């Protein structure tokens, strides 16, 4: 693994555990197994390193690509939703830390928002393609629909360990149910739902 990438991963792990103040360059260097001067050579400042670490954690998600030409919207969206949920779960500590430090370090929001914004854009475009390819007959508010699905997935991924009884029995069942509900809400024709 490239040194820069390892430094970013180490910084994200340290930030998730210790927060902004506790993420000293010494701790990050120790976590990455490098000399502290390496951080300054690569990133210049701790602030730059933390921003890039948070941004790269959100951007490197193993999201399933939504197809350019939809064939089976329920399956395609369910796989995408399950991958997004898994990515959020894997980044949960980092996201919780970003959220808890939002007021003290509002500048971190721009870095933390890159991944969710990418997911929202991909989902909005997919809903548009569903309309273009005749899966949805009426108008659809793709932005609202994407916000609803992503918000639900985010809530499940961030809250299931705290309030397990309010979510569907398993993450797989949740992905299936959430996608079926949003597709129904945007008017997916039942005869084309699994075509």
Coordinates of N, CA and C in Angstrom, one line a residue:
X1 N 0.8 -1.2 0.0 CA 0.0 0.0 0.0 C 0.9 1.2 0.0
X2 N 0.5 2.2 -0.8 CA 1.2 3.4 -0.9 C 1.2 4.2 0.5
X3 N 2.4 4.8 0.8 CA 2.5 5.5 2.1 C 1.4 6.5 2.3
X4 N 1.1 7.3 1.3 CA 0.1 8.4 1.5 C -1.3 7.8 1.8
X5 N -1.6 6.7 1.2 CA -2.9 6.0 1.5 C -2.9 5.4 2.9
X6 N -1.8 4.9 3.3 CA -1.7 4.3 4.7 C -1.8 5.4 5.7
X7 N -1.2 6.6 5.4 CA -1.4 7.7 6.3 C -2.8 8.2 6.4
X8 N -3.5 8.2 5.3 CA -4.9 8.6 5.3 C -5.8 7.6 6.1
X9 N -5.5 6.4 5.9 CA -6.3 5.4 6.7 C -5.9 5.4 8.2
X10 N -4.7 5.6 8.5 CA -4.3 5.7 9.9 C -4.9 7.0 10.5
X11 N -4.9 8.1 9.8 CA -5.5 9.3 10.3 C -7.0 9.1 10.6
X12 N -7.7 8.4 9.7 CA -9.1 8.2 9.8 C -9.4 7.3 11.1
X13 N -8.6 6.3 11.3 CA -8.8 5.4 12.5 C -8.5 6.2 13.7
X14 N -7.4 7.0 13.8 CA -7.1 7.8 15.0 C -8.2 8.8 15.2
X15 N -8.6 9.5 14.2 CA -9.7 10.5 14.3 C -11.0 9.9 14.9
X16 N -11.3 8.7 14.4 CA -12.6 8.0 14.8 C -12.5 7.7 16.3
X17 N -11.3 7.3 16.8 CA -11.1 7.0 18.2 C -10.9 8.2 19.1
X18 N -10.2 9.2 18.7 CA -9.8 10.3 19.6 C -10.3 11.7 19.2
X19 N -11.0 11.8 18.1 CA -11.5 13.2 17.7 C -10.4 14.1 17.2
X20 N -10.8 15.3 16.9 CA -9.8 16.2 16.3 C -8.7 16.6 17.2
X21 N -9.0 17.0 18.4 CA -7.9 17.4 19.4 C -7.0 16.2 19.7
X22 N -7.6 15.0 19.9 CA -6.8 13.9 20.2 C -6.0 13.2 19.1
X23 N -6.3 13.7 17.9 CA -5.6 13.1 16.7 C -4.3 13.9 16.5
X24 N -3.4 13.7 17.3 CA -2.1 14.4 17.2 C -1.3 13.7 16.0
X25 N -0.4 14.5 15.5 CA 0.5 13.9 14.4 C 1.3 12.8 14.9
X26 N 1.7 12.8 16.2 CA 2.4 11.7 16.8 C 1.6 10.5 16.8
X27 N 0.3 10.5 17.2 CA -0.5 9.4 17.3 C -0.7 8.8 15.9
X28 N -0.9 9.7 14.9 CA -1.2 9.3 13.5 C 0.1 8.6 13.0
X29 N 1.2 9.2 13.2 CA 2.5 8.6 12.8 C 2.7 7.2 13.4
X30 N 2.5 7.1 14.7 CA 2.6 5.8 15.3 C 1.6 4.8 14.7
X31 N 0.4 5.2 14.5 CA -0.6 4.3 13.9 C -0.2 3.8 12.5
X32 N 0.5 4.7 11.8 CA 0.9 4.4 10.4 C 2.3 3.7 10.4
X33 N 3.0 3.8 11.5 CA 4.3 3.2 11.5 C 5.3 4.0 10.8
X34 N 5.2 5.3 10.8 CA 6.1 6.2 10.2 C 6.7 7.3 11.1
X35 N 7.6 8.0 10.7 CA 8.1 9.1 11.4 C 7.2 10.3 11.3
X36 N 7.0 11.1 12.3 CA 6.1 12.2 12.3 C 6.4 13.2 11.1
X37 N 7.7 13.4 10.8 CA 8.0 14.3 9.7 C 7.4 13.9 8.4
X38 N 7.2 12.6 8.2 CA 6.6 12.1 7.0 C 5.2 12.7 6.8
X39 N 4.5 12.9 7.9 CA 3.1 13.5 7.8 C 3.2 14.9 7.2
X40 N 4.2 15.7 7.7 CA 4.4 17.1 7.3 C 4.9 17.1 5.8
X41 N 5.7 16.2 5.5 CA 6.2 16.2 4.1 C 5.0 15.8 3.1
X42 N 4.2 14.9 3.5 CA 3.1 14.5 2.6 C 1.9 15.5 2.6
X43 N 1.6 16.0 3.8 CA 0.3 16.8 3.9 C 0.5 18.3 4.3
X44 N 1.6 18.6 4.9 CA 1.9 20.0 5.3 C 1.4 20.2 6.7
X45 N 0.1 19.9 7.0 CA -0.5 20.2 8.3 C -1.4 19.1 8.7
X46 N -1.6 19.0 10.0 CA -2.6 18.0 10.5 C -4.0 18.3 10.0
X47 N -4.3 19.5 9.9 CA -5.7 19.9 9.4 C -5.9 19.3 8.0
X48 N -4.9 19.5 7.1 CA -5.0 19.0 5.7 C -5.1 17.4 5.7
X49 N -4.3 16.8 6.6 CA -4.4 15.3 6.7 C -5.8 14.8 7.2
X50 N -6.3 15.5 8.2 CA -7.6 15.0 8.7 C -8.7 15.2 7.7
X51 N -8.7 16.4 7.0 CA -9.7 16.6 6.0 C -9.6 15.6 4.9
X52 N -8.4 15.3 4.4 CA -8.3 14.3 3.3 C -8.6 12.9 3.8
X53 N -8.3 12.6 5.0 CA -8.6 11.3 5.6 C -10.1 11.1 5.7
X54 N -10.8 12.1 6.1 CA -12.3 12.0 6.2 C -12.9 11.9 4.8
X55 N -12.4 12.8 3.9 CA -13.0 12.8 2.5 C -12.7 11.4 1.9
X56 N -11.5 10.9 2.0 CA -11.2 9.6 1.3 C -12.0 8.5 1.9
X57 N -12.3 8.5 3.2 CA -13.1 7.5 3.8 C -14.5 7.4 3.2
X58 N -15.0 8.6 2.9 CA -16.4 8.7 2.3 C -16.4 8.4 0.9
X59 N -15.3 8.7 0.2 CA -15.3 8.5 -1.3 C -14.9 7.1 -1.7
X60 N -14.3 6.4 -0.8 CA -13.8 5.1 -1.2 C -14.7 3.9 -1.0
X61 N -16.0 4.3 -0.8 CA -17.0 3.2 -0.5 C -17.1 2.2 -1.6
X62 N -17.4 1.0 -1.3 CA -17.5 -0.1 -2.2 C -18.9 -0.1 -2.9
X63 N -19.3 1.1 -3.3 CA -20.7 1.2 -3.9 C -20.8 0.4 -5.2
X64 N -21.9 -0.3 -5.3 CA -22.2 -1.0 -6.5 C -22.7 0.1 -7.5
X65 N -22.2 0.0 -8.7 CA -22.6 1.0 -9.7 C -24.0 0.7 -10.2
X66 N -24.8 1.7 -10.2 CA -26.1 1.5 -10.7 C -26.0 1.5 -12.3
X67 N -26.7 0.6 -13.0 CA -26.5 0.5 -14.4 C -27.0 1.7 -15.2
X68 N -26.4 1.9 -16.3 CA -26.8 3.0 -17.2 C -28.1 2.6 -17.9
X69 N -28.3 1.4 -18.1 CA -29.6 0.9 -18.7 C -30.2 -0.1 -17.6
X70 N -31.3 0.4 -16.9 CA -31.9 -0.5 -15.9 C -32.5 -1.7 -16.6
X71 N -32.4 -2.8 -15.9 CA -33.0 -4.1 -16.3 C -34.0 -4.6 -15.2
X72 N -33.5 -4.7 -14.0 CA -34.2 -5.2 -12.9 C -34.1 -4.2 -11.7
X73 N -34.9 -3.2 -11.7 CA -34.7 -2.1 -10.7 C -34.7 -2.6 -9.2
X74 N -35.5 -3.6 -8.9 CA -35.5 -4.0 -7.5 C -34.2 -4.7 -7.1
X75 N -33.7 -5.5 -8.0 CA -32.4 -6.2 -7.7 C -31.3 -5.2 -7.7
X76 N -31.2 -4.3 -8.7 CA -30.2 -3.4 -8.9 C -30.1 -2.4 -7.7
X77 N -31.3 -1.9 -7.3 CA -31.3 -0.9 -6.2 C -31.0 -1.6 -4.9
X78 N -31.5 -2.8 -4.7 CA -31.3 -3.6 -3.5 C -29.8 -3.8 -3.3
X79 N -29.1 -4.2 -4.3 CA -27.7 -4.5 -4.2 C -26.9 -3.2 -3.9
X80 N -27.3 -2.1 -4.5 CA -26.7 -0.8 -4.2 C -27.0 -0.4 -2.8
X81 N -28.2 -0.5 -2.3 CA -28.6 -0.1 -1.0 C -27.8 -1.0 0.1
X82 N -27.7 -2.2 -0.2 CA -27.0 -3.1 0.7 C -25.5 -2.7 0.8
X83 N -24.9 -2.4 -0.3 CA -23.5 -2.0 -0.4 C -23.3 -0.6 0.3
X84 N -24.2 0.3 0.1 CA -24.2 1.6 0.8 C -24.3 1.4 2.3
X85 N -25.2 0.6 2.8 CA -25.4 0.3 4.2 C -24.1 -0.3 4.8
X86 N -23.5 -1.2 4.1 CA -22.3 -1.9 4.6 C -21.2 -0.8 4.7
X87 N -21.1 0.0 3.7 CA -20.0 1.1 3.8 C -20.2 2.0 4.9
X88 N -21.5 2.4 5.1 CA -21.8 3.3 6.3 C -21.5 2.6 7.6
X89 N -21.8 1.4 7.7 CA -21.5 0.6 8.9 C -20.0 0.5 9.2
X90 N -19.3 0.3 8.1 CA -17.8 0.2 8.3 C -17.2 1.6 8.7
X91 N -17.8 2.7 8.3 CA -17.3 4.0 8.6 C -18.1 4.6 9.8
X92 N -18.9 3.9 10.5 CA -19.8 4.4 11.5 C -19.1 5.2 12.6
X93 N -18.0 4.7 13.1 CA -17.2 5.4 14.1 C -16.7 6.8 13.7
X94 N -16.2 6.8 12.4 CA -15.7 8.0 11.9 C -16.9 9.0 11.7
X95 N -18.0 8.5 11.1 CA -19.1 9.4 10.9 C -19.7 9.9 12.2
X96 N -19.8 9.1 13.2 CA -20.3 9.5 14.5 C -19.4 10.6 15.1
X97 N -18.1 10.4 14.9 CA -17.2 11.4 15.4 C -17.3 12.8 14.7
X98 N -17.5 12.7 13.4 CA -17.7 13.9 12.6 C -18.9 14.6 13.0
X99 N -20.0 13.9 13.2 CA -21.3 14.5 13.6 C -21.1 15.1 15.0
X100 N -20.5 14.4 15.9 CA -20.4 15.0 17.3 C -19.5 16.2 17.4
X101 N -18.6 16.4 16.4 CA -17.7 17.5 16.4 C -18.1 18.6 15.4
X102 N -19.2 18.5 14.8 CA -19.7 19.4 13.8 C -19.7 20.8 14.3
X103 N -20.2 21.1 15.4 CA -20.3 22.5 15.9 C -18.9 23.1 16.2
X104 N -18.0 22.3 16.7 CA -16.6 22.8 17.0 C -15.8 22.9 15.8
X105 N -16.0 22.0 14.8 CA -15.2 21.9 13.6 C -16.1 21.8 12.4
X106 N -16.9 22.9 12.1 CA -17.8 22.8 10.9 C -17.1 22.6 9.6
X107 N -15.9 23.0 9.5 CA -15.2 22.8 8.2 C -15.0 21.4 7.8
X108 N -15.1 20.4 8.8 CA -15.0 19.0 8.5 C -16.2 18.5 7.7
X109 N -17.3 19.2 7.8 CA -18.5 18.8 7.1 C -18.3 18.6 5.6
X110 N -17.7 19.6 5.0 CA -17.4 19.5 3.5 C -16.7 18.2 3.2
X111 N -15.7 17.9 4.0 CA -14.9 16.6 3.7 C -15.8 15.4 4.0
X112 N -16.6 15.4 5.0 CA -17.4 14.3 5.3 C -18.6 14.1 4.4
X113 N -19.0 15.1 3.7 CA -20.2 15.1 2.8 C -19.9 14.5 1.4
X114 N -18.6 14.4 1.1 CA -18.3 14.0 -0.3 C -18.9 12.7 -0.7
X115 N -18.8 11.7 0.2 CA -19.3 10.3 -0.1 C -20.8 10.3 -0.3
X116 N -21.6 10.9 0.7 CA -23.0 10.9 0.6 C -23.5 11.7 -0.6
X117 N -22.8 12.8 -0.9 CA -23.2 13.6 -2.1 C -23.0 12.8 -3.4
X118 N -22.0 12.0 -3.4 CA -21.7 11.1 -4.6 C -22.8 10.1 -4.7
X119 N -23.2 9.5 -3.6 CA -24.3 8.5 -3.5 C -25.6 9.1 -4.0
X120 N -25.9 10.3 -3.5 CA -27.2 10.9 -3.8 C -27.2 11.3 -5.3
X121 N -26.1 11.7 -5.9 CA -26.1 12.1 -7.3 C -26.3 10.8 -8.1
X122 N -25.7 9.7 -7.7 CA -25.8 8.4 -8.5 C -27.2 7.9 -8.4
X123 N -27.8 8.0 -7.3 CA -29.2 7.6 -7.1 C -30.2 8.4 -7.8
X124 N -30.0 9.7 -7.8 CA -30.9 10.6 -8.5 C -30.8 10.3 -10.0
X125 N -29.6 10.1 -10.5 CA -29.5 9.9 -12.0 C -30.1 8.5 -12.3
X126 N -30.0 7.5 -11.4 CA -30.6 6.2 -11.7 C -32.2 6.4 -11.7
X127 N -32.7 7.1 -10.8 CA -34.2 7.3 -10.9 C -34.6 8.0 -12.2
X128 N -33.8 8.9 -12.6 CA -34.0 9.6 -13.9 C -34.0 8.5 -15.1
X129 N -33.0 7.6 -15.0 CA -32.9 6.6 -16.0 C -34.1 5.6 -16.0
X130 N -34.6 5.4 -14.8 CA -35.8 4.5 -14.7 C -37.0 5.2 -15.4
X131 N -37.1 6.5 -15.3 CA -38.2 7.2 -16.0 C -37.9 7.2 -17.5
X132 N -36.7 7.4 -17.9 CA -36.4 7.5 -19.4 C -36.6 6.1 -20.0
X133 N -36.4 5.0 -19.3 CA -36.6 3.7 -19.9 C -37.9 3.1 -19.6
X134 N -38.9 3.9 -19.2 CA -40.3 3.5 -19.1 C -40.6 2.7 -17.9
X135 N -39.8 2.6 -16.9 CA -40.1 1.8 -15.7 C -41.0 2.7 -14.8
X136 N -40.9 4.0 -14.9 CA -41.8 4.9 -14.2 C -42.5 5.8 -15.2
X137 N -43.8 5.8 -15.1 CA -44.6 6.5 -16.1 C -44.8 8.0 -15.8
X138 N -45.1 8.4 -14.5 CA -45.4 9.7 -14.2 C -44.1 10.5 -13.8
X139 N -44.3 11.7 -13.4 CA -43.1 12.5 -12.9 C -42.7 12.0 -11.6
X140 N -41.4 12.1 -11.4 CA -40.8 11.7 -10.1 C -39.9 12.8 -9.6
X141 N -39.9 13.0 -8.3 CA -39.0 13.9 -7.7 C -37.8 13.1 -7.2
X142 N -36.8 13.0 -8.1 CA -35.7 12.2 -7.9 C -34.9 12.6 -6.7
X143 N -34.8 13.9 -6.5 CA -34.0 14.4 -5.3 C -34.7 14.0 -4.0
X144 N -36.0 14.1 -3.9 CA -36.7 13.8 -2.7 C -36.6 12.2 -2.5
X145 N -36.8 11.5 -3.6 CA -36.8 10.0 -3.5 C -35.4 9.6 -3.0
X146 N -34.3 10.1 -3.6 CA -33.0 9.8 -3.2 C -32.7 10.1 -1.7
X147 N -33.2 11.3 -1.3 CA -33.0 11.7 0.1 C -33.7 10.7 1.0
X148 N -34.9 10.3 0.7 CA -35.6 9.4 1.5 C -34.9 8.0 1.6
X149 N -34.5 7.5 0.5 CA -33.8 6.2 0.6 C -32.5 6.3 1.3
X150 N -31.7 7.3 1.0 CA -30.4 7.4 1.6 C -30.5 7.7 3.1
X151 N -31.5 8.5 3.4 CA -31.7 8.8 4.8 C -32.1 7.6 5.6
X152 N -32.9 6.7 5.0 CA -33.4 5.5 5.7 C -32.2 4.6 5.8
X153 N -31.4 4.4 4.8 CA -30.3 3.5 4.9 C -29.3 4.0 5.9
X154 N -29.0 5.3 5.9 CA -28.1 6.0 6.9 C -28.6 5.7 8.3
X155 N -29.9 5.9 8.6 CA -30.5 5.7 9.9 C -30.3 4.3 10.3
X156 N -30.6 3.3 9.4 CA -30.4 1.9 9.8 C -29.0 1.6 10.1
X157 N -28.1 2.0 9.3 CA -26.7 1.7 9.5 C -26.1 2.4 10.7
X158 N -26.5 3.6 11.0 CA -26.0 4.3 12.2 C -26.8 3.9 13.5
X159 N -28.0 3.5 13.4 CA -28.9 3.3 14.6 C -29.2 1.9 15.0
X160 N -29.0 0.9 14.1 CA -29.4 -0.5 14.4 C -28.7 -1.0 15.6
X161 N -27.4 -0.7 15.8 CA -26.7 -1.2 17.0 C -27.2 -0.5 18.3
X162 N -27.9 0.6 18.2 CA -28.4 1.3 19.4 C -29.9 1.0 19.6
X163 N -30.7 0.9 18.5 CA -32.1 0.6 18.6 C -32.5 -0.5 17.7
X164 N -32.0 -1.7 17.9 CA -32.2 -2.8 16.9 C -33.7 -3.2 16.7
X165 N -34.5 -2.9 17.6 CA -35.9 -3.4 17.5 C -36.8 -2.6 16.6
X166 N -36.3 -1.4 16.1 CA -37.1 -0.6 15.2 C -36.8 -0.9 13.7
X167 N -35.8 -1.7 13.4 CA -35.5 -2.0 12.1 C -35.9 -3.4 11.7
X168 N -36.1 -3.6 10.3 CA -36.4 -5.0 9.9 C -35.4 -6.0 10.4
X169 N -35.8 -7.2 10.5 CA -35.0 -8.3 11.2 C -33.5 -8.4 10.8
X170 N -33.2 -8.3 9.6 CA -31.8 -8.4 9.2 C -31.5 -7.2 8.2
X171 N -30.2 -6.9 8.1 CA -29.8 -5.9 7.1 C -30.2 -6.2 5.7
X172 N -30.2 -7.5 5.3 CA -30.6 -7.9 4.0 C -32.1 -7.7 3.8
X173 N -32.9 -8.0 4.8 CA -34.3 -7.8 4.7 C -34.6 -6.3 4.6
X174 N -33.8 -5.5 5.4 CA -34.0 -4.1 5.4 C -33.8 -3.5 4.0
X175 N -32.7 -3.9 3.3 CA -32.4 -3.4 2.0 C -33.5 -3.8 1.0
X176 N -34.0 -5.0 1.1 CA -35.1 -5.4 0.2 C -36.3 -4.6 0.5
X177 N -36.7 -4.4 1.7 CA -37.9 -3.7 2.1 C -37.8 -2.2 1.7
X178 N -36.7 -1.6 2.0 CA -36.5 -0.2 1.8 C -36.6 0.1 0.3
X179 N -35.9 -0.7 -0.5 CA -36.0 -0.5 -2.0 C -37.3 -0.8 -2.6
X180 N -38.0 -1.8 -2.1 CA -39.4 -2.1 -2.6 C -40.3 -0.9 -2.3
X181 N -40.2 -0.4 -1.1 CA -41.1 0.8 -0.7 C -40.8 2.0 -1.6
X182 N -39.5 2.3 -1.8 CA -39.2 3.6 -2.5 C -39.6 3.4 -4.0
X183 N -39.4 2.2 -4.5 CA -39.8 2.0 -5.9 C -41.3 2.1 -6.1
X184 N -42.0 1.6 -5.1 CA -43.5 1.7 -5.2 C -43.9 3.2 -5.0
X185 N -43.2 3.9 -4.1 CA -43.5 5.3 -3.9 C -43.3 6.2 -5.1
X186 N -42.3 5.8 -5.9 CA -42.0 6.6 -7.1 C -42.8 6.1 -8.4
X187 N -43.6 5.1 -8.2 CA -44.5 4.7 -9.2 C -44.0 3.6 -10.2
X188 N -43.1 2.8 -9.7 CA -42.6 1.7 -10.5 C -43.7 0.8 -10.9
X189 N -43.9 0.6 -12.1 CA -44.9 -0.3 -12.6 C -44.7 -1.7 -12.1
X190 N -45.7 -2.3 -11.5 CA -45.6 -3.7 -10.9 C -45.1 -4.7 -12.0
X191 N -45.6 -4.6 -13.2 CA -45.2 -5.5 -14.2 C -43.8 -5.4 -14.7
X192 N -43.1 -4.3 -14.4 CA -41.7 -4.1 -14.8 C -40.8 -4.2 -13.6
X193 N -41.3 -4.4 -12.4 CA -40.5 -4.4 -11.2 C -39.4 -5.4 -11.2
X194 N -39.6 -6.6 -11.8 CA -38.6 -7.6 -11.8 C -38.3 -8.1 -13.2
X195 N -38.7 -7.3 -14.2 CA -38.6 -7.8 -15.6 C -37.2 -7.9 -16.0

